[in-house]
Every structure is written in C-alpha cells, then in structure tokens.
Amino acid sequence: DGGITQSPKYLFRKEGQNVTLSCEQNLNHDAMYWYRQDPGQGLRLIYYSQIVNDFQKGDIAEGYSVSREKKESFPLTVTSAQKNPTAFYLCASGFGELFFGEGSRLTVL
Amino acid sequence: KNQVEQSPQSLIILEGKNCTLQCNYTVSPFSNLRWYKQDTGRGPVSLTIMTFSENTKSNGRYTATLDADTKQSSLHITASQLSDSASYICVVSAEAAGNKLTFGGGTRVLVKP
C-alpha cells in the first residue's frame, strides 16, 4: 500500500544525545515535510524539502537537521541543541494535500 | 500574521448527537481550507478541502462550510459515533510560493455512549 512510514513510534532520549527519526514514503511525492506537534498547539513546520538534495528551514528549525539524499526518504535529527525536544513529530508528503505518517513520540529522560 | 483559531478547544457529546466545530482564519491571500481528523497518537487524515468558490462540502457524516467573506469555516458532524472521538484540525493554505500552510490548534471531540 502507498503511504508514509515513520519510525520509531516511540523514542526516548537522554539529555545531550542526538536522535534520528525516520520517514519513508512510496507516494512518489517530491515534497516532504517535518512538523512538531505540542498539546493544544497547531502543527509547526520544522523543515521541508521540495526536491532531492535540497531542503529549507521552517518556522522552528533551530536544534534540528535533515537530509534528502533520496526522493523516498527524509530523516530528521533532533540534536542536543534542541532544548525542549519532547513532542510528537509528524512527517508528511505531497503538495496542496498533505499525507501524514503515523508520528513519532520523542521523550527526553 | 497568518492565524487560524479553532473553537471550542474541546467538547463532549453523546453518541448520536450532532455538533459543529468552528474555524476562523486571517490567512491571506486565501487558497484553500482543509479539515483533518487526527486520532490520538496517529497522523492527521484529510476529511475535506474547500476552495474560495465552494460553500459546502460533505464527506459522509462530515459537512464543512466556508464563508470566504467573513473568513470562517465550520465542520458539522451528524449523528456522532464513538469513532468520531478525535481531534479535528483546520488548515488554511496561503496562495503564495509553496502554498504555506497555517494550522489551527484543533478541537478535541469526545463522543460518549
């Protein structure tokens, strides 16, 4: 089935560690996005990529990094520079209509 | 600043009853408005999309309305079911490079038997 796969579903991080969230899509979409969701707030854009080997910062890029080496993959690294990383992270792809993955919940211990 | 405000933040309804969720936006220039349903711990799923010229659009028991003049949209759920318990997110797209999206904070709906 076509769709977006995020992994892991749950992730725990110790302070000072970098962690990488995986996002894979087989929808043949050029554009991919990473959003952060906090309780009671709208989704906030972290990074987006409209084509392979190119990506742009979103509204809250500080403390995060991405790569786009393949059309199907857009991994997000949460670095130790992100001071409040505990959140629900959503990957999406598409243009106009977005298709979302099932999300990854990151908790800092 | 582009903003999307949703109300109420949460509501509880009895199974079989109807409810209406509100979305007010200041996004300009407007391109389209979407309603997404997000089950707890899952990714959002699109319910409807409405462009400037559309006033009403239905998807099963979900009916969305749009008043582009007052910049308001509503999502009406008819004959609610337990499976309607979820967060409903209003998303407005600006007609500009990249069609930037602005997300509302969502309305959490709990349907009780």
Coordinates of C-alpha atoms in Angstrom, one line a residue:
Chain A
D1 CA 0.0 0.0 0.0
G2 CA 1.2 3.5 -0.7
G3 CA 1.9 5.7 2.3
I4 CA 4.3 7.3 4.7
T5 CA 6.1 5.3 7.3
Q6 CA 7.7 6.8 10.3
S7 CA 9.9 5.0 12.8
P8 CA 10.3 4.5 15.6
K9 CA 6.8 5.1 17.0
Y10 CA 8.2 5.9 20.5
L11 CA 11.7 7.1 21.3
F12 CA 13.4 8.1 24.5
R13 CA 16.5 10.3 24.6
K14 CA 18.9 11.2 27.3
E15 CA 19.9 14.8 27.5
G16 CA 22.9 15.6 25.3
Q17 CA 22.1 12.8 22.8
N18 CA 21.2 13.2 19.2
V19 CA 18.4 11.1 17.8
T20 CA 17.2 10.5 14.3
L21 CA 13.6 9.9 13.2
S22 CA 13.0 8.1 10.0
C23 CA 10.4 9.0 7.4
E24 CA 9.9 7.0 4.2
Q25 CA 7.3 7.5 1.5
N26 CA 6.3 5.5 -1.6
L27 CA 3.8 8.0 -2.9
N28 CA 6.3 9.4 -5.4
H29 CA 6.0 12.9 -3.9
D30 CA 8.7 15.4 -4.5
A31 CA 7.8 17.5 -1.4
M32 CA 8.3 16.2 2.2
Y33 CA 7.8 18.0 5.5
W34 CA 8.5 17.6 9.2
Y35 CA 6.2 19.1 11.7
R36 CA 6.2 19.3 15.5
Q37 CA 3.0 18.9 17.5
D38 CA 2.7 20.1 21.1
P39 CA -0.5 19.7 23.1
G40 CA -3.1 22.4 22.3
Q41 CA -1.0 24.0 19.6
G42 CA -1.1 23.9 15.9
L43 CA 1.5 21.9 13.9
R44 CA 4.7 23.8 13.5
L45 CA 6.9 23.4 10.4
I46 CA 10.5 22.3 11.2
Y47 CA 12.0 21.6 7.8
Y48 CA 10.7 20.9 4.3
S49 CA 12.2 19.6 1.1
Q50 CA 10.7 20.2 -2.4
I51 CA 13.3 18.1 -4.2
V52 CA 16.1 15.7 -3.6
N53 CA 19.3 17.2 -2.2
D54 CA 17.5 20.4 -1.3
F55 CA 15.7 21.5 1.9
Q56 CA 14.6 24.6 3.6
K57 CA 14.2 25.7 7.2
G58 CA 10.7 26.0 8.5
D59 CA 9.5 28.2 11.4
I60 CA 11.3 26.2 14.2
A61 CA 14.4 24.7 12.6
E62 CA 16.8 25.5 15.5
G63 CA 18.1 22.3 17.1
Y64 CA 17.1 20.1 14.2
S65 CA 18.8 18.9 11.0
V66 CA 17.6 17.0 7.9
S67 CA 18.9 15.4 4.8
R68 CA 17.2 14.4 1.5
E69 CA 19.5 12.1 -0.3
K70 CA 16.7 10.0 -1.8
K71 CA 13.2 11.0 -3.0
E72 CA 11.7 8.4 -0.7
S73 CA 13.5 9.4 2.5
F74 CA 13.6 12.5 4.7
P75 CA 15.1 11.7 8.1
L76 CA 15.0 14.3 10.9
T77 CA 17.8 14.5 13.5
V78 CA 16.9 16.1 16.8
T79 CA 20.2 17.4 18.1
S80 CA 21.3 18.2 21.7
A81 CA 20.9 21.8 20.8
Q82 CA 17.2 21.4 20.8
K83 CA 16.3 22.5 24.4
N84 CA 12.8 21.2 24.6
P85 CA 12.6 18.2 22.2
T86 CA 9.8 16.3 24.0
A87 CA 7.0 16.3 21.4
F88 CA 5.1 14.4 18.8
Y89 CA 6.8 14.6 15.4
L90 CA 4.9 14.2 12.1
C91 CA 6.3 13.6 8.7
A92 CA 4.2 14.5 5.6
S93 CA 4.5 14.5 1.9
G94 CA 2.6 16.0 -1.0
F95 CA 1.7 19.4 -2.4
G96 CA -1.5 21.0 -1.6
E97 CA -3.0 18.0 0.0
L98 CA -0.6 16.5 2.6
F99 CA -0.4 12.9 3.6
F100 CA 0.9 12.3 7.1
G101 CA 2.8 9.5 8.7
E102 CA 1.6 8.0 12.0
G103 CA 4.0 10.1 14.0
S104 CA 6.9 9.6 16.4
R105 CA 6.7 10.5 20.0
L106 CA 10.0 11.6 21.5
T107 CA 10.5 11.9 25.2
V108 CA 13.6 13.3 26.9
L109 CA 14.5 11.4 30.1
Chain B
K1 CA 0.4 37.4 10.7
N2 CA -1.5 34.4 9.3
Q3 CA -3.5 32.8 12.0
V4 CA -6.1 30.0 12.4
E5 CA -8.2 29.9 15.5
Q6 CA -10.5 27.0 16.3
S7 CA -13.3 26.7 18.8
P8 CA -14.2 25.2 21.1
Q9 CA -10.9 23.7 22.3
S10 CA -12.7 20.6 23.3
L11 CA -16.3 19.3 23.6
I12 CA -18.1 16.2 24.9
I13 CA -21.2 15.0 23.1
L14 CA -23.5 12.0 23.4
E15 CA -23.4 9.3 20.8
G16 CA -26.0 10.0 18.1
K17 CA -26.0 13.8 18.7
N18 CA -24.7 16.4 16.2
C19 CA -22.0 19.0 16.8
T20 CA -20.4 21.9 15.0
L21 CA -16.8 23.0 15.2
Q22 CA -15.6 26.5 14.2
C23 CA -12.6 27.8 12.4
N24 CA -11.7 31.5 11.9
Y25 CA -8.7 32.5 9.9
T26 CA -6.8 35.5 8.9
V27 CA -4.6 33.9 6.2
S28 CA -4.3 36.0 3.1
P29 CA -4.3 35.6 0.2
F30 CA -6.5 32.5 0.7
S31 CA -6.0 29.4 -1.4
N32 CA -7.9 26.6 0.3
L33 CA -9.1 25.3 3.6
R34 CA -8.9 21.7 4.8
W35 CA -10.3 19.8 7.8
Y36 CA -8.2 16.9 9.1
K37 CA -9.2 14.3 11.6
Q38 CA -6.5 13.1 14.0
D39 CA -7.0 10.1 16.2
T40 CA -5.0 10.1 19.4
G41 CA -1.4 9.2 18.7
R42 CA -1.9 8.9 15.0
G43 CA -1.3 11.2 12.0
P44 CA -4.0 13.5 10.7
V45 CA -6.2 12.3 7.8
S46 CA -7.8 14.7 5.4
L47 CA -11.6 15.0 5.6
T48 CA -12.4 17.8 3.2
I49 CA -10.8 20.5 1.1
M50 CA -12.6 23.7 0.1
T51 CA -11.5 26.4 -2.3
F52 CA -12.6 30.0 -2.4
S53 CA -15.7 29.3 -4.6
E54 CA -17.1 26.5 -2.5
N55 CA -19.6 27.0 0.3
T56 CA -20.3 23.5 1.4
K57 CA -18.7 20.1 1.0
S58 CA -19.7 16.8 2.6
N59 CA -17.8 13.6 3.3
G60 CA -20.2 11.1 4.8
R61 CA -21.4 12.4 8.1
Y62 CA -19.0 15.3 8.0
T63 CA -20.1 18.6 6.3
A64 CA -17.8 21.5 6.0
T65 CA -18.9 25.1 5.2
L66 CA -16.9 28.1 4.2
D67 CA -17.6 31.8 4.2
A68 CA -14.7 33.4 2.5
D69 CA -16.1 36.9 3.1
T70 CA -16.1 36.5 6.9
K71 CA -13.1 34.1 6.8
Q72 CA -15.0 31.4 8.8
S73 CA -15.4 27.7 8.3
S74 CA -17.3 25.1 10.2
L75 CA -17.3 21.3 10.4
H76 CA -20.6 19.7 11.3
I77 CA -20.7 16.1 12.5
T78 CA -24.1 14.4 12.1
A79 CA -25.3 11.5 14.2
S80 CA -22.0 11.2 16.0
Q81 CA -20.4 7.8 16.6
L82 CA -17.8 6.7 19.1
S83 CA -15.2 6.5 16.3
D84 CA -15.7 10.3 15.9
S85 CA -13.7 10.8 19.1
A86 CA -10.6 12.6 17.8
S87 CA -9.0 16.0 17.3
Y88 CA -10.2 18.0 14.3
I89 CA -7.7 20.3 12.7
C90 CA -8.4 23.3 10.4
V91 CA -5.6 24.1 8.0
V92 CA -5.6 27.1 5.7
S93 CA -3.3 27.4 2.7
A94 CA -2.0 30.8 1.5
E95 CA -1.8 31.4 -2.2
A96 CA 1.9 32.0 -2.5
A97 CA 5.1 30.2 -3.3
G98 CA 4.9 26.8 -1.7
N99 CA 1.3 27.3 -0.6
K100 CA 2.3 27.8 3.0
L101 CA 0.0 26.1 5.5
T102 CA -1.2 27.5 8.8
F103 CA -2.6 25.0 11.2
G104 CA -5.2 25.6 13.9
G105 CA -4.8 24.2 17.4
G106 CA -7.5 21.7 16.9
T107 CA -10.8 20.8 18.6
R108 CA -10.8 17.7 20.7
V109 CA -14.1 15.8 20.4
L110 CA -15.1 13.1 22.8
V111 CA -18.2 11.1 22.0
K112 CA -19.7 9.3 25.0
P113 CA -22.1 6.3 24.8

